[in-house]
Every structure is written in C-alpha cells, then in structure tokens.
PDB file of C-alpha atoms in Angstrom:
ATOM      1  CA  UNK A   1     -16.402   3.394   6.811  1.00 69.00           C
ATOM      2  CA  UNK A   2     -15.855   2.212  10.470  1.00 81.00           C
ATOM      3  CA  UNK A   3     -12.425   1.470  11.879  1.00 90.00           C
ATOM      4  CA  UNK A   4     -12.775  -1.229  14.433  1.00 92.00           C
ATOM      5  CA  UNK A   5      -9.613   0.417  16.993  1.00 96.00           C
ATOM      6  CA  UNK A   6     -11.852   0.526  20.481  1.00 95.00           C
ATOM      7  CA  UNK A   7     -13.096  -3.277  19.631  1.00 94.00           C
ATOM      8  CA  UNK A   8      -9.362  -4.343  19.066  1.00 96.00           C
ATOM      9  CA  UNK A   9      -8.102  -2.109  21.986  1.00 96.00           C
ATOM     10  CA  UNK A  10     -10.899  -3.385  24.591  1.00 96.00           C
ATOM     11  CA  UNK A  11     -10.634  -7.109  23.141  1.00 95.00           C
ATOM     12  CA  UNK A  12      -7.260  -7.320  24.626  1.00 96.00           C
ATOM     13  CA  UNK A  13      -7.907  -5.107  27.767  1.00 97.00           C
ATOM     14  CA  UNK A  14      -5.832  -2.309  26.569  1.00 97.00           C
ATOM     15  CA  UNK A  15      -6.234   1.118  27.747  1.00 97.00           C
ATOM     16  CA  UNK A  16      -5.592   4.090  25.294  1.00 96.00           C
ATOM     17  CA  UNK A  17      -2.105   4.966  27.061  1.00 97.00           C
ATOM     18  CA  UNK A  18      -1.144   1.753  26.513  1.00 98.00           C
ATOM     19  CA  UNK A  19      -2.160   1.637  22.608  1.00 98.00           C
ATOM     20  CA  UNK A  20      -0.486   5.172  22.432  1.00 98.00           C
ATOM     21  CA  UNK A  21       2.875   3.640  23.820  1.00 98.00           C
ATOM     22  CA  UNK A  22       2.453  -0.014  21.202  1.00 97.00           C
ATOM     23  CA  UNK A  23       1.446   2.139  18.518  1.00 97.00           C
ATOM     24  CA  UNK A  24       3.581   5.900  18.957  1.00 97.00           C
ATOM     25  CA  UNK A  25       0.599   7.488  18.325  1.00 97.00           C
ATOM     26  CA  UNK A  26      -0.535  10.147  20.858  1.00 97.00           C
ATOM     27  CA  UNK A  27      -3.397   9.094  23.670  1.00 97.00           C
ATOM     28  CA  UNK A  28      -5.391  12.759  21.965  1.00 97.00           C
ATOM     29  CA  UNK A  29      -5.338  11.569  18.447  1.00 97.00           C
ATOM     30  CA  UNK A  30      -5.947   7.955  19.780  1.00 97.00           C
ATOM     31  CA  UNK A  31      -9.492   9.523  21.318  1.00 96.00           C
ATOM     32  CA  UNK A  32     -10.695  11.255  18.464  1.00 96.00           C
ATOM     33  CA  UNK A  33     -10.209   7.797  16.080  1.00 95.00           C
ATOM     34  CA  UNK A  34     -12.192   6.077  18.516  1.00 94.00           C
ATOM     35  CA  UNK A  35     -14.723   8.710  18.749  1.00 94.00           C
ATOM     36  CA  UNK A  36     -15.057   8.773  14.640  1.00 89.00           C
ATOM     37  CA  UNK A  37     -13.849  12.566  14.664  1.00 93.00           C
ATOM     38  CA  UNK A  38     -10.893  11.543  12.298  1.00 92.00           C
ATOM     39  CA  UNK A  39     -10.054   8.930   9.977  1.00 89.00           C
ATOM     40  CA  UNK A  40      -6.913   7.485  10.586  1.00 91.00           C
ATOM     41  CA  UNK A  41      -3.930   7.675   8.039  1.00 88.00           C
ATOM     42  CA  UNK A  42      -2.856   4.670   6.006  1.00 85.00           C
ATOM     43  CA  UNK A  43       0.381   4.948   8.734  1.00 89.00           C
ATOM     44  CA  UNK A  44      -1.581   5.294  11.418  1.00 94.00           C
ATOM     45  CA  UNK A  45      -3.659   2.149  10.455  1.00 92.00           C
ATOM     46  CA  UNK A  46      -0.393   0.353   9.998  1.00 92.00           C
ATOM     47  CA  UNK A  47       0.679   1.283  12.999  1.00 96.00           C
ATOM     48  CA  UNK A  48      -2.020   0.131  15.020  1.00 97.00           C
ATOM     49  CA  UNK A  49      -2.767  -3.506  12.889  1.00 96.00           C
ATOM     50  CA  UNK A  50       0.869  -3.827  13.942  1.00 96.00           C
ATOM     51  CA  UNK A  51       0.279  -3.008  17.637  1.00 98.00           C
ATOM     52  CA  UNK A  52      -2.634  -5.204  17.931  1.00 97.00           C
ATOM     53  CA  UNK A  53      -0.863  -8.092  15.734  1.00 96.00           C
ATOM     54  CA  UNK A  54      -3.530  -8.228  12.893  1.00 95.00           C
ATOM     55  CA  UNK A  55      -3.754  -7.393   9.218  1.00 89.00           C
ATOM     56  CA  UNK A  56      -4.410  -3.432   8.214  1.00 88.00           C
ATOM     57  CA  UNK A  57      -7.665  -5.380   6.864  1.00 85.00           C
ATOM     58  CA  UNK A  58      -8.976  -6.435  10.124  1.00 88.00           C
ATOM     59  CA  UNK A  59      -9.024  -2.873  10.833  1.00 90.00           C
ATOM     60  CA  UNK A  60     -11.872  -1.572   8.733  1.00 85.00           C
ATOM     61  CA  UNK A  61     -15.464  -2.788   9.210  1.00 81.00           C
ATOM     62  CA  UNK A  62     -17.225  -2.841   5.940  1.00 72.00           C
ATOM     63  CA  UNK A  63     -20.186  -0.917   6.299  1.00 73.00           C
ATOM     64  CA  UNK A  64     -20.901  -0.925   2.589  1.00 65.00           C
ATOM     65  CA  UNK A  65     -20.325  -2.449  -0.674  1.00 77.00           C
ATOM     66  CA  UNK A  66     -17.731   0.114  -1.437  1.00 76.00           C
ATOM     67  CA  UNK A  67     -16.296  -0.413   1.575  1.00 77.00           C
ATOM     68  CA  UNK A  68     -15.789  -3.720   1.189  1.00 80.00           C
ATOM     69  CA  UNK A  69     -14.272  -2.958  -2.417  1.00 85.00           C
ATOM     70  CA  UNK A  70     -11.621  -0.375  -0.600  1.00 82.00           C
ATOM     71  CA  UNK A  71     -10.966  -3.230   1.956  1.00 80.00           C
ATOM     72  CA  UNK A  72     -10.354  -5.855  -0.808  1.00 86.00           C
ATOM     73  CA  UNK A  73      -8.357  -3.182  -3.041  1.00 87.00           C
ATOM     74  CA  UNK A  74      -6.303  -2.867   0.256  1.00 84.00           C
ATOM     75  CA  UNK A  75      -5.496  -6.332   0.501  1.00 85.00           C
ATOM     76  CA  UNK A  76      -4.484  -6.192  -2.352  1.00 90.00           C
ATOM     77  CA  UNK A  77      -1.954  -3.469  -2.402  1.00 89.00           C
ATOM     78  CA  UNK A  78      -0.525  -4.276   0.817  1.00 85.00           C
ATOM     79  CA  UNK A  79       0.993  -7.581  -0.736  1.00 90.00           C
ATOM     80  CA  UNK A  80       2.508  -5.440  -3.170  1.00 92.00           C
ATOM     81  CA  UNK A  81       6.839  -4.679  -2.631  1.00 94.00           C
ATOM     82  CA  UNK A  82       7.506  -1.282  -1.765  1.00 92.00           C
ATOM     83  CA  UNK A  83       8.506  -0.208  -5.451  1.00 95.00           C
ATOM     84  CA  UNK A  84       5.259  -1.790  -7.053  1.00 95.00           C
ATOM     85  CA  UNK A  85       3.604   0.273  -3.659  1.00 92.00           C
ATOM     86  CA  UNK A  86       4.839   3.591  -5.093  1.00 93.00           C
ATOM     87  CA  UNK A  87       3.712   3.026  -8.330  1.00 94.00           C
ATOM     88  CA  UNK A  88       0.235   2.391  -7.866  1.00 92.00           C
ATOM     89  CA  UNK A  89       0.210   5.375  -5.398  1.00 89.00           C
ATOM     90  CA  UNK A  90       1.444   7.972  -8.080  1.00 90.00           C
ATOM     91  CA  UNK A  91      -0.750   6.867 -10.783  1.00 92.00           C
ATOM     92  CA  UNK A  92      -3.595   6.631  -8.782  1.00 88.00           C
ATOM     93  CA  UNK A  93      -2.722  10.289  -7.428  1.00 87.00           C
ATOM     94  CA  UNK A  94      -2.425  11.252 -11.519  1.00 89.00           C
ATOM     95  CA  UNK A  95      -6.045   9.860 -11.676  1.00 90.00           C
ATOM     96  CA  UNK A  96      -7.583  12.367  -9.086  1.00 85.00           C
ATOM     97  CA  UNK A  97      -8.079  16.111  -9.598  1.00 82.00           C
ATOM     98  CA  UNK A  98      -5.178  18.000  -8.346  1.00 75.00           C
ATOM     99  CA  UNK A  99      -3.823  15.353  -7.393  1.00 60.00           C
ATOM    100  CA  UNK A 100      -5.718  15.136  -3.929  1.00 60.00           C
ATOM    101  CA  UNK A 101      -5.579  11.696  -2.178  1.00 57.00           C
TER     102      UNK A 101
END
C-alpha cells in the first residue's frame, strides 16, 4: 500500500518543515514516510489528512484489491463514535495472534 503524503504535500507547495509544523510530526519521520521506509500510524495519518484538509481515505492509494478493501473498511470505521471506535479495535485485536495489530 502507497500513502500519497509527497503528492498532497507538493500539490499545495508545501515543504516538509512546513508539513512537520501543520501536522506535529517531526521533518525526520516526515522523510522516511515519503521515502516508503515506514508506514505511517493510524495517528500519524490523521494527523496529516487533517493538515492537508482531506479525508484519512484520500491518503492511501490503492495499489490492490486488498487495498482497496482496507481503504473501504477505513471509511467505514472512521464514521464510527469514539466508543463504537474502541470496540471494533479490541475485538479485532482478540482476532489476531497475540494480539499484534
């Protein structure tokens, strides 16, 4: 799965310092997101869809079927309320081996 950060970031001129500063994340960890070296955490990708003013969903590009099933399952979850949020989180955590997300 691709996260589209660099096309939102360069589609409104931004440099990294000034993502870093409308998304208090750090300019390093900024780099390696770009660069594909980490994925970014389901805060993280809040963060940024907030700083560029788009849904977490515009975030991903679908490179697959099953990424377009995670992007739709997203959706999904992030109309949940906070309580129904929690929920689905600890029983799908139940649902994986040791728990692992």
């Amino acid at each position: 799965m691709r996260f589209r950060i660099k096309e939102h970031r360069t589609r409104l001129g931004w440099t990294q310092d000034h993502l870093a500063k409308a998304s208090g994340l750090t300019k390093g960890y900024l780099s390696l997101l770009e660069h594909g070296k980490r994925d970014p955490s389901a805060e993280a990708l809040r963060s940024l869809a907030a700083a560029f003013g788009v849904d977490v969903t515009e975030m991903i590009e679908p490179d697959s079927a099953e990424a377009q099933d995670a992007i739709d399952h997203l959706a999904v979850y992030m109309k949940l309320d906070p309580e129904d949020k929690v929920a689905v989180s600890r029983i799908a955590r139940k649902m994986l081996p040791n728990g692992d997300p």
